[in-house]
Amino acid sequence: MSVAITTPDRRYIVVRERLWRRANPDLPETCRTVLVKRLMTARRGVKEAKQSERAGEPGAADALASARAEVDAAKIALGERGPVWWTDGSPDLNRHLVRNTPYAAWFAALSAGEPEPR
């Protein structure tokens, strides 16, 4: 299992050379904990709804849409989606390849001198 790399400004993690926005670090720990539990419950709901859909159960499509909406709401509340949580006016680079962003040189320097993965 690989370890996620966090950008120097702590806004993103890099997964498979792509930036993913982190949760707002300024959220109080109790709030963050509640929101993460909400997110995990919603993700389990998505999994269960997909299983129901594959089994041809009635109402599965509605349950899936509802569960996905709950995942989205939790991610927005955490700051991983929706308006950015930083205030310096920097754009949101979520899901961009790191090599196409201002983080490119920083990321390239991390593996400088190491062999390319095969």
GROMACS .gro file of C-alpha atoms in nm:
model
  118
    1MET     CA    1   0.000   0.000   0.000
    2SER     CA    2   0.135   0.340  -0.092
    3VAL     CA    3   0.148   0.637   0.141
    4ALA     CA    4  -0.032   0.952   0.033
    5ILE     CA    5   0.190   1.253  -0.013
    6THR     CA    6   0.057   1.586   0.113
    7THR     CA    7   0.142   1.907  -0.073
    8PRO     CA    8   0.351   2.161   0.119
    9ASP     CA    9   0.048   2.387   0.171
   10ARG     CA   10  -0.151   2.086   0.301
   11ARG     CA   11  -0.438   2.148   0.058
   12TYR     CA   12  -0.407   1.825  -0.138
   13ILE     CA   13  -0.285   1.470  -0.123
   14VAL     CA   14  -0.126   1.314  -0.430
   15VAL     CA   15  -0.261   0.976  -0.533
   16ARG     CA   16  -0.133   0.818  -0.854
   17GLU     CA   17   0.008   1.158  -0.958
   18ARG     CA   18  -0.330   1.330  -0.919
   19LEU     CA   19  -0.423   1.598  -0.665
   20TRP     CA   20  -0.716   1.530  -0.432
   21ARG     CA   21  -0.841   1.804  -0.203
   22ARG     CA   22  -0.800   1.738   0.168
   23ALA     CA   23  -1.059   1.808   0.433
   24ASN     CA   24  -1.048   2.152   0.592
   25PRO     CA   25  -0.782   2.131   0.865
   26ASP     CA   26  -0.955   2.412   1.056
   27LEU     CA   27  -1.262   2.200   1.131
   28PRO     CA   28  -1.289   2.125   1.503
   29GLU     CA   29  -1.192   1.764   1.574
   30THR     CA   30  -1.535   1.673   1.710
   31CYS     CA   31  -1.702   1.811   1.397
   32ARG     CA   32  -1.456   1.634   1.169
   33THR     CA   33  -1.513   1.305   1.350
   34VAL     CA   34  -1.891   1.333   1.309
   35LEU     CA   35  -1.857   1.421   0.940
   36VAL     CA   36  -1.616   1.133   0.870
   37LYS     CA   37  -1.859   0.890   1.037
   38ARG     CA   38  -2.139   1.038   0.825
   39LEU     CA   39  -1.926   0.992   0.511
   40MET     CA   40  -1.840   0.630   0.594
   41THR     CA   41  -2.205   0.550   0.665
   42ALA     CA   42  -2.303   0.705   0.332
   43ARG     CA   43  -2.035   0.507   0.149
   44ARG     CA   44  -2.167   0.187   0.303
   45GLY     CA   45  -2.512   0.296   0.184
   46VAL     CA   46  -2.378   0.329  -0.171
   47LYS     CA   47  -2.231  -0.021  -0.152
   48GLU     CA   48  -2.555  -0.169  -0.019
   49ALA     CA   49  -2.765   0.014  -0.280
   50LYS     CA   50  -2.541  -0.115  -0.559
   51GLN     CA   51  -2.584  -0.469  -0.429
   52SER     CA   52  -2.962  -0.417  -0.419
   53GLU     CA   53  -2.955  -0.278  -0.771
   54ARG     CA   54  -2.762  -0.582  -0.900
   55ALA     CA   55  -3.018  -0.806  -0.728
   56GLY     CA   56  -3.298  -0.622  -0.907
   57GLU     CA   57  -3.464  -0.504  -0.587
   58PRO     CA   58  -3.730  -0.233  -0.623
   59GLY     CA   59  -3.627   0.111  -0.505
   60ALA     CA   60  -3.256   0.037  -0.543
   61ALA     CA   61  -3.199   0.320  -0.790
   62ASP     CA   62  -3.357   0.572  -0.553
   63ALA     CA   63  -3.156   0.436  -0.261
   64LEU     CA   64  -2.836   0.466  -0.466
   65ALA     CA   65  -2.912   0.825  -0.564
   66SER     CA   66  -2.989   0.911  -0.203
   67ALA     CA   67  -2.672   0.748  -0.071
   68ARG     CA   68  -2.458   0.922  -0.334
   69ALA     CA   69  -2.617   1.257  -0.242
   70GLU     CA   70  -2.529   1.190   0.122
   71VAL     CA   71  -2.166   1.113   0.029
   72ASP     CA   72  -2.154   1.441  -0.165
   73ALA     CA   73  -2.306   1.637   0.126
   74ALA     CA   74  -2.055   1.492   0.372
   75LYS     CA   75  -1.762   1.568   0.141
   76ILE     CA   76  -1.884   1.925   0.095
   77ALA     CA   77  -1.918   1.966   0.472
   78LEU     CA   78  -1.563   1.833   0.517
   79GLY     CA   79  -1.431   2.075   0.253
   80GLU     CA   80  -1.323   1.805   0.008
   81ARG     CA   81  -1.578   1.932  -0.247
   82GLY     CA   82  -1.765   2.254  -0.302
   83PRO     CA   83  -1.616   2.593  -0.225
   84VAL     CA   84  -1.248   2.584  -0.129
   85TRP     CA   85  -1.167   2.628   0.237
   86TRP     CA   86  -0.857   2.842   0.186
   87THR     CA   87  -0.887   3.219   0.156
   88ASP     CA   88  -0.592   3.335  -0.053
   89GLY     CA   89  -0.776   3.314  -0.386
   90SER     CA   90  -0.578   3.018  -0.520
   91PRO     CA   91  -0.777   2.805  -0.765
   92ASP     CA   92  -0.904   2.459  -0.686
   93LEU     CA   93  -0.680   2.203  -0.856
   94ASN     CA   94  -0.871   1.901  -0.732
   95ARG     CA   95  -0.830   1.598  -0.962
   96HIS     CA   96  -0.565   1.769  -1.176
   97LEU     CA   97  -0.252   1.578  -1.265
   98VAL     CA   98   0.019   1.718  -1.041
   99ARG     CA   99   0.254   1.765  -1.338
  100ASN     CA  100   0.008   2.018  -1.488
  101THR     CA  101  -0.008   2.235  -1.177
  102PRO     CA  102   0.213   2.475  -0.983
  103TYR     CA  103   0.312   2.174  -0.768
  104ALA     CA  104   0.494   2.007  -1.061
  105ALA     CA  105   0.849   2.109  -0.965
  106TRP     CA  106   0.792   2.021  -0.600
  107PHE     CA  107   0.656   1.679  -0.693
  108ALA     CA  108   0.936   1.610  -0.942
  109ALA     CA  109   1.195   1.696  -0.677
  110LEU     CA  110   1.049   1.435  -0.440
  111SER     CA  111   1.166   1.151  -0.661
  112ALA     CA  112   1.482   1.315  -0.798
  113GLY     CA  113   1.754   1.053  -0.827
  114GLU     CA  114   1.520   0.760  -0.765
  115PRO     CA  115   1.458   0.503  -1.037
  116GLU     CA  116   1.132   0.524  -1.228
  117PRO     CA  117   0.868   0.274  -1.115
  118ARG     CA  118   0.807  -0.010  -1.361
   0.00000   0.00000   0.00000
